[in-house]
PDB file of C-alpha atoms in Angstrom:
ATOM      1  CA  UNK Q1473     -47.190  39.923 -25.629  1.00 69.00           C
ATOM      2  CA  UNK Q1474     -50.664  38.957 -26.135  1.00 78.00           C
ATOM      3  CA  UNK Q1475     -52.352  36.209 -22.952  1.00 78.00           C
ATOM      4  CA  UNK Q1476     -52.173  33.759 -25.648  1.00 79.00           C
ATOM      5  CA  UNK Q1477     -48.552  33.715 -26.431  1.00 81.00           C
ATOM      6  CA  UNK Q1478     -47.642  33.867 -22.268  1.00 82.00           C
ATOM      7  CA  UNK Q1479     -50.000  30.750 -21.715  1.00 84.00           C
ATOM      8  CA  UNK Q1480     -47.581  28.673 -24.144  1.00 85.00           C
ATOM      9  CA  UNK Q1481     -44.587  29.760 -22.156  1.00 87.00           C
ATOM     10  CA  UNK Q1482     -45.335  29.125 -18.724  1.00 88.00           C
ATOM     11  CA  UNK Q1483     -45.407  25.185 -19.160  1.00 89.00           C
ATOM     12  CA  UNK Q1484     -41.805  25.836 -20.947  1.00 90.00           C
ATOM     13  CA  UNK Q1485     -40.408  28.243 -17.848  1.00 91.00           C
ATOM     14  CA  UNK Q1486     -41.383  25.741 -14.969  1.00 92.00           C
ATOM     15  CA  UNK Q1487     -40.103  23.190 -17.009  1.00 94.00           C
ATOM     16  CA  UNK Q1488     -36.531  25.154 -17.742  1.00 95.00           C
ATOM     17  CA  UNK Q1489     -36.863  25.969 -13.460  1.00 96.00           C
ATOM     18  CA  UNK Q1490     -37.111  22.431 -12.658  1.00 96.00           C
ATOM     19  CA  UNK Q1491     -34.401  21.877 -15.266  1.00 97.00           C
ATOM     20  CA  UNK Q1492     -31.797  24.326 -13.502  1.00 97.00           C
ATOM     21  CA  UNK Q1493     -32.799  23.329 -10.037  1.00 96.00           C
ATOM     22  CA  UNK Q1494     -31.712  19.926 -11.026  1.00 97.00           C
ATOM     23  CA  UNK Q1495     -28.326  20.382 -12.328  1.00 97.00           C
ATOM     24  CA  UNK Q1496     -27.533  23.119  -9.665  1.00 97.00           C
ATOM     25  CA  UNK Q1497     -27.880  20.547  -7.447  1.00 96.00           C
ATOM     26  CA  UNK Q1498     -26.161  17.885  -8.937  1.00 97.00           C
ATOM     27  CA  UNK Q1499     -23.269  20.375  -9.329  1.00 97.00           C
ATOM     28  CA  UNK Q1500     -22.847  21.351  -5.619  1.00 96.00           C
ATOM     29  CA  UNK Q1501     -22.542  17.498  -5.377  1.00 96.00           C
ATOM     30  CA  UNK Q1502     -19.713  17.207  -7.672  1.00 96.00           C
ATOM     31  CA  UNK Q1503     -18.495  20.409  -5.974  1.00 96.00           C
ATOM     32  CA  UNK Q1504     -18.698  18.610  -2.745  1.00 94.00           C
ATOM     33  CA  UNK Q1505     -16.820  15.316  -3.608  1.00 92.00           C
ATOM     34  CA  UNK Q1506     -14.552  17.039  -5.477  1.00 91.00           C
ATOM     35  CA  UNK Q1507     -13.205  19.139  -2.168  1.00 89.00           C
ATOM     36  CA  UNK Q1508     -13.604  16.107  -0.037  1.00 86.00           C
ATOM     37  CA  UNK Q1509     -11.068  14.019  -3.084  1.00 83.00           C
ATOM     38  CA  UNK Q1510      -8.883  16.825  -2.396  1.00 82.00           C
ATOM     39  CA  UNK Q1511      -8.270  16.704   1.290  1.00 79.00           C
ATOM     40  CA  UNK Q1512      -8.199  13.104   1.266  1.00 72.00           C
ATOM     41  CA  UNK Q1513      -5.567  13.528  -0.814  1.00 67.00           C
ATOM     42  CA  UNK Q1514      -3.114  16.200   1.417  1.00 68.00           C
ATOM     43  CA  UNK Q1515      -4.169  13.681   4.611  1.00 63.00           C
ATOM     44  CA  UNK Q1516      -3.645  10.470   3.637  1.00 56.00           C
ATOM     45  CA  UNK Q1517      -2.830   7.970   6.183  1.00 58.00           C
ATOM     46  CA  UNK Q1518      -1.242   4.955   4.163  1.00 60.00           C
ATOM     47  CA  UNK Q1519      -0.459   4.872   0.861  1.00 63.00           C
ATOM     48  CA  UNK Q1520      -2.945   2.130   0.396  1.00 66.00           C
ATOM     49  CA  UNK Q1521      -5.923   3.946   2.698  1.00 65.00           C
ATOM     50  CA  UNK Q1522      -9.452   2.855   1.807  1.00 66.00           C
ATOM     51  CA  UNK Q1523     -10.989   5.801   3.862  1.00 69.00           C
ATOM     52  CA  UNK Q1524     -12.399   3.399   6.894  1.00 78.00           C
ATOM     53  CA  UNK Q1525     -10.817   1.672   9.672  1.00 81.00           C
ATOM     54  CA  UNK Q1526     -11.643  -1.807  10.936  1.00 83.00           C
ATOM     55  CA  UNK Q1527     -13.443  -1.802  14.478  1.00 88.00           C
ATOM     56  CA  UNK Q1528     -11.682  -5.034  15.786  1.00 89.00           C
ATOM     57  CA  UNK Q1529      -8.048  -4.940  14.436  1.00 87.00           C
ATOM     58  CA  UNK Q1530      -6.185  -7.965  14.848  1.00 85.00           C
ATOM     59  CA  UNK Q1531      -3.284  -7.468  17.029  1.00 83.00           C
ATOM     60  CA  UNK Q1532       0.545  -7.481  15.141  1.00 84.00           C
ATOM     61  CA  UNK Q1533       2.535 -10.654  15.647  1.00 81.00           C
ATOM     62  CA  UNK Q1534       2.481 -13.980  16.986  1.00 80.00           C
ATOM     63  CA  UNK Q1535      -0.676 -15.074  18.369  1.00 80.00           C
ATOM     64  CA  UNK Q1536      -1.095 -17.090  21.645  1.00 82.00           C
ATOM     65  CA  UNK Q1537      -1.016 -21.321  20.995  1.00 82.00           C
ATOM     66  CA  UNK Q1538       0.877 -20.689  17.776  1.00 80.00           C
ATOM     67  CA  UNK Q1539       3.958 -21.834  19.458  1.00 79.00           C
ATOM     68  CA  UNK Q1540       7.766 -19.948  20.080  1.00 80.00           C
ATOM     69  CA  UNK Q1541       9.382 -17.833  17.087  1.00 77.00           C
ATOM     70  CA  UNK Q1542      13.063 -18.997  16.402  1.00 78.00           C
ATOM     71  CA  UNK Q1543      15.432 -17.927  13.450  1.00 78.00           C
ATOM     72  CA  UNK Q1544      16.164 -20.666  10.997  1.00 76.00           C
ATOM     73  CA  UNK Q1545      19.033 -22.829  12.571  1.00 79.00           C
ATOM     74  CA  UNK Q1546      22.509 -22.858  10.357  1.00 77.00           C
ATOM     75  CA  UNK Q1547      22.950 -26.296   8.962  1.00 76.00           C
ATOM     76  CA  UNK Q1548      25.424 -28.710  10.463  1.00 78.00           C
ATOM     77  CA  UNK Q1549      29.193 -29.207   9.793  1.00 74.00           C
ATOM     78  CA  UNK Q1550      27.586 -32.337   7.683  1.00 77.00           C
ATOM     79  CA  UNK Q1551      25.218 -31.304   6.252  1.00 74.00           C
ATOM     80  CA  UNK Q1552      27.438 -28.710   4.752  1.00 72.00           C
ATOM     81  CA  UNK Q1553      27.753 -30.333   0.651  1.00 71.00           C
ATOM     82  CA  UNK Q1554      30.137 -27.686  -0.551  1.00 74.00           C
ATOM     83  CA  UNK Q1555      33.837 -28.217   0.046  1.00 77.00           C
ATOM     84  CA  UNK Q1556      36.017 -25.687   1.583  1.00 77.00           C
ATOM     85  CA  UNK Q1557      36.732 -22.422  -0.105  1.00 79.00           C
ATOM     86  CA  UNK Q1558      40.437 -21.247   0.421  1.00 82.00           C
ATOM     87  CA  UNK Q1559      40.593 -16.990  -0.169  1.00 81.00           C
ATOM     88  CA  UNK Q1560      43.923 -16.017  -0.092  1.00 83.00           C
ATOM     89  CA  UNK Q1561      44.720 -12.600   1.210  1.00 81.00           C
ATOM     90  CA  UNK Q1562      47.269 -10.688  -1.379  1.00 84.00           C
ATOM     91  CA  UNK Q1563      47.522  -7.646   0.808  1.00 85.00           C
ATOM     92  CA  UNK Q1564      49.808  -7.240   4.106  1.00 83.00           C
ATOM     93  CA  UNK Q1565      48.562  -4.158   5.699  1.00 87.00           C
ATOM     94  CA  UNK Q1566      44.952  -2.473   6.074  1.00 87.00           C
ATOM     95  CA  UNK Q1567      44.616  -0.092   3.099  1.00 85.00           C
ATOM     96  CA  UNK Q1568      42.352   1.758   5.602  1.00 87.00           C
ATOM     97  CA  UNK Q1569      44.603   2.417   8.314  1.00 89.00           C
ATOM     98  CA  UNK Q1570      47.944   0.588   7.768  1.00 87.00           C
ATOM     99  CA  UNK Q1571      48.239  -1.673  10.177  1.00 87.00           C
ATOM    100  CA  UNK Q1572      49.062  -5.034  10.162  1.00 87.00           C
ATOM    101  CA  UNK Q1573      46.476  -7.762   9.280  1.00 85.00           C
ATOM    102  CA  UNK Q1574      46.044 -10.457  12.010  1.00 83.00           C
ATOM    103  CA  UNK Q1575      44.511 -13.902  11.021  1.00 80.00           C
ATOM    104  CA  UNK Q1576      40.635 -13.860  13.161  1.00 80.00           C
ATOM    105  CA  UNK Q1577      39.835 -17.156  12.620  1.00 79.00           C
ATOM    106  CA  UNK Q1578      37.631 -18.813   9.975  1.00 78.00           C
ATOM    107  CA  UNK Q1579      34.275 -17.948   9.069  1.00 75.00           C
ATOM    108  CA  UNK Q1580      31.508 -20.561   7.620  1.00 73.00           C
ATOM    109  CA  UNK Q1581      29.273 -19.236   4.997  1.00 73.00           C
ATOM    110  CA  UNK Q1582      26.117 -21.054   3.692  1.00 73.00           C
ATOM    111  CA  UNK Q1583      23.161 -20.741   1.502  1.00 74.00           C
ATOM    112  CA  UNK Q1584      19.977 -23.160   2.276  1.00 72.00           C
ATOM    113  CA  UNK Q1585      18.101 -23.247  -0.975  1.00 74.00           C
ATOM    114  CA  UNK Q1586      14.765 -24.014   0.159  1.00 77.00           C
ATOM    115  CA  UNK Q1587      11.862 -26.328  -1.340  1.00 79.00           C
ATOM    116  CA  UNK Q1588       9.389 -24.903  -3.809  1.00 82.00           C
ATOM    117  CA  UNK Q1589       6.201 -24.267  -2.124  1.00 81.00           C
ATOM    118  CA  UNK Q1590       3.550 -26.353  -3.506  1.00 80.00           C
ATOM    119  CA  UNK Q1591       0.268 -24.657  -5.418  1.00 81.00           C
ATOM    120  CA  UNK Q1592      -2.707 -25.613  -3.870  1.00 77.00           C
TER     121      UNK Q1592
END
């Protein structure tokens, strides 16, 4: 190879060097977030994880001054708008056991249908 010739392709072999230098690293940075995707994925926390946890967490429940939790209260005998449903029992032993069935009492059963919330 004459000096003529190598003159024209040392421009061309630092430019192919710079070239591969470049996408070798690029690669070991796909190579890197791919391992990292990976374990995430064999360690995850929550199903719904973002990866960072909140410095000040707000503490679970009820906070202080919002006032007492209570259950919703079962309506009065009054209020009650449906009338009185009579079931009428065709069996006179337990098919579980056999024993005889003994009258318990009555039992009040109620559905509250509640007021649409309104859309802001």
């Amino acid at each position: 190879m004459s000096p003529s010739e190598r003159d024209e392709f040392v421009p061309l072999v630092t430019r192919l060097q710079e070239q591969v230098a470049e996408l070798t690293a690029a690669n070991e940075e796909l190579w890197r977030q791919l391992a990292e995707s990976q374990r995430s994925g064999r360690r995850q926390a929550a199903p719904f994880s973002k990866g960072k946890r909140n410095s000040k967490p707000k503490r679970p429940g009820l906070k202080p001054g919002m006032g007492l939790f209570s259950y919703r209260k079962p309506p009065s005998v009054d209020e009650v708008t449906e009338p009185v449903v009579e079931v009428p029992v065709s069996e006179d032993s337990c098919p579980g056991c056999g024993g005889s069935l003994v009258d318990e009492g009555e039992s009040i059963a109620y559905v509250t249908d509640l007021l649409p919330v309104p859309r802001p």
